[in-house]
XYZ file of C-alpha atoms in Angstrom:
376
model
C -177.337 229.210 66.233
C -175.640 232.527 67.046
C -172.850 231.392 69.350
C -171.236 228.158 70.511
C -168.551 226.634 72.672
C -166.099 224.367 70.824
C -165.024 221.062 72.342
C -162.128 219.011 70.919
C -160.810 215.798 72.477
C -158.173 213.089 72.143
C -157.737 210.095 74.431
C -154.203 210.557 75.782
C -151.699 213.258 76.613
C -149.255 211.768 74.105
C -151.783 212.225 71.282
C -152.210 215.801 72.418
C -148.460 216.520 72.343
C -147.374 214.530 69.266
C -150.531 214.062 67.203
C -152.411 216.331 64.842
C -155.963 215.405 65.803
C -156.622 218.314 68.188
C -155.464 221.073 65.779
C -157.351 219.411 62.917
C -160.581 219.220 64.940
C -160.221 222.822 66.110
C -159.484 224.099 62.611
C -162.560 222.395 61.142
C -164.820 223.698 63.900
C -163.523 227.250 63.463
C -164.127 227.091 59.704
C -167.635 225.755 60.329
C -168.413 228.631 62.699
C -166.975 231.208 60.288
C -169.013 229.824 57.385
C -172.230 229.820 59.443
C -171.586 233.173 61.219
C -171.392 231.534 64.655
C -169.579 233.397 67.428
C -167.013 231.233 69.241
C -167.364 231.830 72.970
C -164.601 229.459 74.033
C -162.484 226.495 72.967
C -161.956 223.553 75.331
C -159.173 221.096 74.515
C -159.274 217.685 76.229
C -156.822 214.755 76.452
C -158.974 212.286 78.399
C -160.854 209.104 77.621
C -164.553 209.454 76.807
C -165.663 206.486 78.921
C -167.283 209.006 81.298
C -167.552 212.769 81.826
C -165.040 212.955 84.656
C -162.764 215.123 82.490
C -161.139 218.416 83.583
C -161.934 220.483 80.489
C -165.493 219.170 80.246
C -166.089 220.003 83.914
C -164.859 223.525 83.261
C -167.111 223.843 80.205
C -170.124 222.525 82.114
C -169.447 224.977 84.966
C -169.306 227.828 82.462
C -172.670 226.785 81.011
C -174.284 226.706 84.469
C -173.058 230.242 85.168
C -174.874 231.703 82.183
C -178.447 232.912 82.502
C -181.129 230.289 82.020
C -182.909 232.406 79.413
C -180.036 232.211 76.974
C -179.775 229.306 74.535
C -176.317 227.774 74.490
C -174.578 225.369 72.122
C -171.621 223.012 72.226
C -170.014 221.935 68.957
C -167.691 219.020 68.300
C -166.692 216.981 65.241
C -168.348 213.611 65.932
C -170.365 212.079 68.740
C -167.449 209.864 69.779
C -165.662 213.096 70.804
C -168.616 213.747 73.131
C -168.901 210.285 74.685
C -168.198 206.588 74.140
C -170.785 205.418 76.661
C -174.482 205.462 75.736
C -175.756 205.616 79.307
C -173.557 208.535 80.357
C -174.181 210.331 77.050
C -177.983 210.383 77.463
C -177.589 211.439 81.077
C -175.374 214.371 80.098
C -177.701 215.400 77.245
C -180.496 215.564 79.816
C -178.392 217.749 82.125
C -177.541 220.096 79.245
C -181.214 220.485 78.367
C -181.907 221.748 81.890
C -179.588 224.638 81.134
C -181.036 225.168 77.628
C -177.861 223.838 76.017
C -177.664 221.756 72.840
C -174.765 219.421 72.006
C -174.138 218.948 68.301
C -171.657 217.074 66.070
C -171.017 218.902 62.793
C -170.173 215.658 60.926
C -173.195 213.824 62.375
C -175.901 216.491 62.705
C -179.140 215.721 64.567
C -182.378 217.706 64.311
C -183.791 217.299 67.809
C -187.111 218.823 66.691
C -187.789 215.663 64.654
C -188.782 212.703 66.891
C -187.267 210.112 64.540
C -183.854 211.775 64.879
C -183.422 210.122 68.258
C -182.930 206.836 66.381
C -179.900 208.237 64.578
C -178.598 209.691 67.835
C -178.790 206.234 69.396
C -176.756 204.823 66.490
C -174.137 207.578 66.670
C -173.700 207.008 70.412
C -173.810 203.206 70.326
C -171.199 202.728 67.587
C -168.281 204.274 69.562
C -169.199 202.207 72.636
C -169.310 199.049 70.524
C -165.899 199.942 69.037
C -164.449 200.394 72.499
C -165.864 197.085 73.703
C -164.595 195.237 70.632
C -161.142 196.836 70.927
C -160.914 195.893 74.604
C -162.011 192.335 73.827
C -159.470 191.991 71.001
C -156.720 193.300 73.270
C -157.669 190.858 76.023
C -157.713 187.958 73.548
C -154.310 188.960 72.196
C -152.821 189.120 75.684
C -154.316 185.708 76.520
C -152.862 184.146 73.337
C -149.434 185.598 74.107
C -149.524 184.196 77.643
C -150.563 180.759 76.367
C -147.434 180.826 74.187
C -145.318 181.538 77.278
C -144.744 185.235 76.612
C -145.378 187.989 79.153
C -146.978 190.861 77.172
C -147.796 193.214 80.051
C -145.649 195.828 81.733
C -142.714 194.064 83.377
C -143.110 193.536 87.126
C -140.492 195.032 89.400
C -137.241 193.086 89.071
C -137.744 192.638 85.303
C -137.407 194.899 82.287
C -139.395 194.860 79.025
C -137.386 193.940 75.933
C -138.190 193.760 72.215
C -136.427 190.926 70.411
C -134.988 190.962 66.915
C -138.166 189.309 65.587
C -140.260 192.147 67.040
C -141.775 190.074 69.843
C -141.718 191.307 73.405
C -140.344 189.592 76.480
C -139.009 190.379 79.937
C -135.533 189.907 81.420
C -134.074 190.305 84.936
C -133.194 193.833 85.947
C -130.536 194.546 88.539
C -130.260 195.404 91.371
C -133.959 194.720 92.016
C -133.743 191.117 90.748
C -131.078 190.130 93.292
C -132.994 191.809 96.119
C -136.165 189.929 95.177
C -134.251 186.626 95.126
C -132.883 187.432 98.573
C -136.399 188.310 99.818
C -137.874 184.985 98.672
C -135.081 183.038 100.382
C -135.497 185.013 103.618
C -139.286 184.495 103.720
C -138.869 180.775 103.004
C -136.549 180.389 106.011
C -139.377 181.693 108.225
C -136.918 183.222 110.700
C -137.985 186.849 110.415
C -141.179 188.823 110.135
C -142.073 189.658 106.553
C -142.313 193.341 107.494
C -138.694 193.233 108.669
C -137.591 191.503 105.469
C -139.414 194.141 103.438
C -137.687 196.934 105.367
C -134.244 195.471 104.653
C -135.214 194.909 101.006
C -136.173 198.600 100.736
C -132.762 199.557 102.104
C -131.110 197.267 99.547
C -132.843 199.134 96.715
C -136.261 197.480 96.282
C -138.534 200.518 96.558
C -142.144 199.392 96.983
C -145.040 199.588 99.421
C -146.040 196.864 101.863
C -148.964 195.720 99.694
C -146.749 195.704 96.598
C -144.153 193.590 98.422
C -146.795 190.956 99.203
C -147.912 191.013 95.546
C -144.304 190.279 94.573
C -144.200 187.279 96.902
C -147.448 185.935 95.390
C -146.544 186.555 91.737
C -145.667 183.264 89.918
C -143.830 185.203 87.183
C -140.751 185.222 89.413
C -140.501 181.416 89.247
C -141.053 181.331 85.479
C -144.829 180.697 85.463
C -147.478 182.877 83.820
C -151.051 182.852 85.090
C -153.717 182.720 82.342
C -157.397 183.191 83.177
C -159.453 181.024 80.802
C -162.853 181.289 82.493
C -164.108 183.464 85.371
C -163.273 180.689 87.837
C -160.633 178.816 85.853
C -156.938 179.664 85.869
C -154.023 177.904 84.194
C -150.280 178.172 84.813
C -148.100 178.300 81.680
C -144.338 177.798 81.631
C -142.926 181.148 80.561
C -140.116 181.698 78.088
C -138.450 184.318 80.284
C -135.601 183.633 82.713
C -136.996 182.966 86.232
C -135.477 184.571 89.318
C -136.271 181.658 91.664
C -137.225 177.991 91.472
C -140.821 176.766 91.556
C -140.163 174.847 94.770
C -138.955 178.013 96.499
C -141.992 179.939 95.248
C -144.484 177.408 96.636
C -142.527 177.205 99.874
C -142.989 180.963 100.268
C -146.724 180.620 99.516
C -146.973 178.086 102.325
C -145.278 180.496 104.736
C -147.525 183.399 103.709
C -150.836 181.496 103.742
C -150.336 179.437 106.927
C -151.648 180.961 110.124
C -148.848 180.476 112.565
C -147.445 181.719 115.796
C -144.681 184.083 114.834
C -141.285 182.512 115.333
C -139.434 185.354 113.704
C -136.528 186.977 115.446
C -136.317 190.648 116.191
C -133.934 192.334 113.837
C -133.324 195.478 115.864
C -129.678 194.535 116.392
C -128.917 194.351 112.693
C -128.369 198.089 112.281
C -126.338 198.351 115.499
C -123.996 195.439 114.696
C -123.718 195.892 110.934
C -120.023 194.866 111.036
C -120.772 191.513 112.617
C -119.306 188.686 110.546
C -116.670 190.943 108.961
C -114.420 191.585 111.977
C -111.630 189.277 113.166
C -110.128 189.158 116.638
C -106.688 190.865 116.773
C -105.562 188.252 119.329
C -106.780 184.875 118.038
C -107.919 185.723 114.453
C -111.407 184.302 115.018
C -114.458 186.217 113.774
C -115.918 188.544 116.374
C -119.472 188.079 117.600
C -121.703 190.822 119.030
C -124.090 191.277 121.929
C -125.430 193.771 124.440
C -124.249 193.751 128.049
C -126.540 194.882 130.843
C -124.970 197.542 133.068
C -126.284 199.037 136.257
C -128.261 201.792 134.574
C -128.252 200.984 130.831
C -127.173 198.478 128.197
C -123.817 198.548 126.374
C -123.247 197.074 122.886
C -119.970 195.238 122.231
C -118.172 193.316 119.528
C -116.431 190.501 121.392
C -114.558 187.262 120.870
C -115.588 183.771 122.011
C -114.981 181.961 125.287
C -111.373 182.013 126.409
C -110.509 185.284 124.647
C -111.053 188.575 126.445
C -111.185 190.819 123.362
C -114.116 193.250 123.650
C -114.646 196.493 121.698
C -117.395 199.087 122.162
C -119.698 198.725 119.119
C -120.704 202.394 118.903
C -117.063 203.531 118.969
C -115.970 200.984 116.348
C -118.910 201.787 114.059
C -118.060 205.501 114.139
C -114.404 204.783 113.388
C -115.403 202.621 110.434
C -117.760 205.267 109.022
C -115.141 208.023 109.435
C -112.606 205.873 107.612
C -115.038 205.236 104.760
C -115.536 208.974 104.270
C -111.790 209.398 103.772
C -111.619 206.853 100.952
C -111.303 208.035 97.349
C -111.792 205.658 94.449
C -108.711 205.069 92.329
C -108.784 205.164 88.552
C -108.526 201.368 88.509
C -111.633 201.075 90.736
C -113.578 203.430 88.470
C -112.565 201.314 85.480
C -113.660 198.174 87.333
C -117.134 199.607 87.979
C -117.393 200.548 84.298
C -116.585 196.952 83.312
C -119.202 195.660 85.762
C -121.856 197.830 84.137
C -120.828 196.549 80.701
C -121.095 192.953 81.941
C -124.608 193.694 83.232
C -125.624 194.902 79.792
C -124.260 191.646 78.356
C -126.486 189.697 80.785
C -129.571 191.478 79.454
C -128.570 190.654 75.879
C -127.953 187.053 76.901
C -131.469 186.819 78.331
C -132.827 188.047 75.001
C -130.896 185.389 73.080
C -131.979 182.635 75.492
C -135.607 183.648 74.993
C -135.205 183.414 71.208
C -133.576 179.988 71.572
C -136.437 178.674 73.730
C -138.973 180.016 71.250
C -137.260 178.233 68.361
C -137.015 174.979 70.347
C -140.741 175.130 71.077
C -141.583 175.683 67.401
C -139.385 172.735 66.381
C -141.141 170.471 68.896
C -144.559 171.571 67.669
C -143.704 170.781 64.039
C -141.990 167.442 64.734
């Protein structure tokens, strides 16, 4: 071996930035090449999983190998075979591709003499062990998540409207997160009323601060976590609902009412909500004559329609909606928050933080109550 490309790999970007594995691998490979008088033609540093070869640095290395003349023997060095691949099938396929370009892959800690037929047995072991480790690790993780869910804990990343918390005992839970939690509550209640199209409800929810796609919004409506239930898959076709320890956003009855609305094929009875943006002051205005709340509607003129805020029968109060909306918006722009208002908002934020802490304490209390019941 006169020359070689060096390949070092870790699984994640965080390991690349904060860990010492990449520099350690590179340093050992460089010392190996110096000791054996091997010219280093390039170093490729990777921060991708080895479940397949769809990795940026490996693709670049493979392209470089294909550019070289076919008459030249080429080599790729790495520390162990798990740096090369953690999938037996893909590993053998890639070794075959490298052979077409007269390239040999070699692990300095697990050397293989490909000229000896029996060496293929050791290669199979070196490649199979990392795949078995990955499979076992994935299975252990899945079992741990299932056990946590059976205990009523939600161990995954918190869904929108919740936030992940770590309790004083080190266990993880989720708690409501504002303002998304309130918007989600509002969305469930609106869908349950079955008065508006779900797409219209989603649009208003987005404006209120719930930023998500249409498909994500439907996943929210179908997620039992919001009513305090956690879905646990026991068998491929068997699923169980566990009462969670976290604080629910809605009741179970409301959740199943929404499922009925979503899953039932029905003739749409929802109302168009196009007027909502035009008459956004409706319900907040009072008549200057009779002190009753003003309503709103559109009057048909000869050539076009005219929007008005108006009073009820018997009162002739009528105000152009476009004019009044512009006056209201201009007045808002002139407002400046006083020091007292700023202080009030600061207190509101502090109260919100207290709510999160309260959710953590309630979770701990429920956990202790469950343990007492189990022991009694």
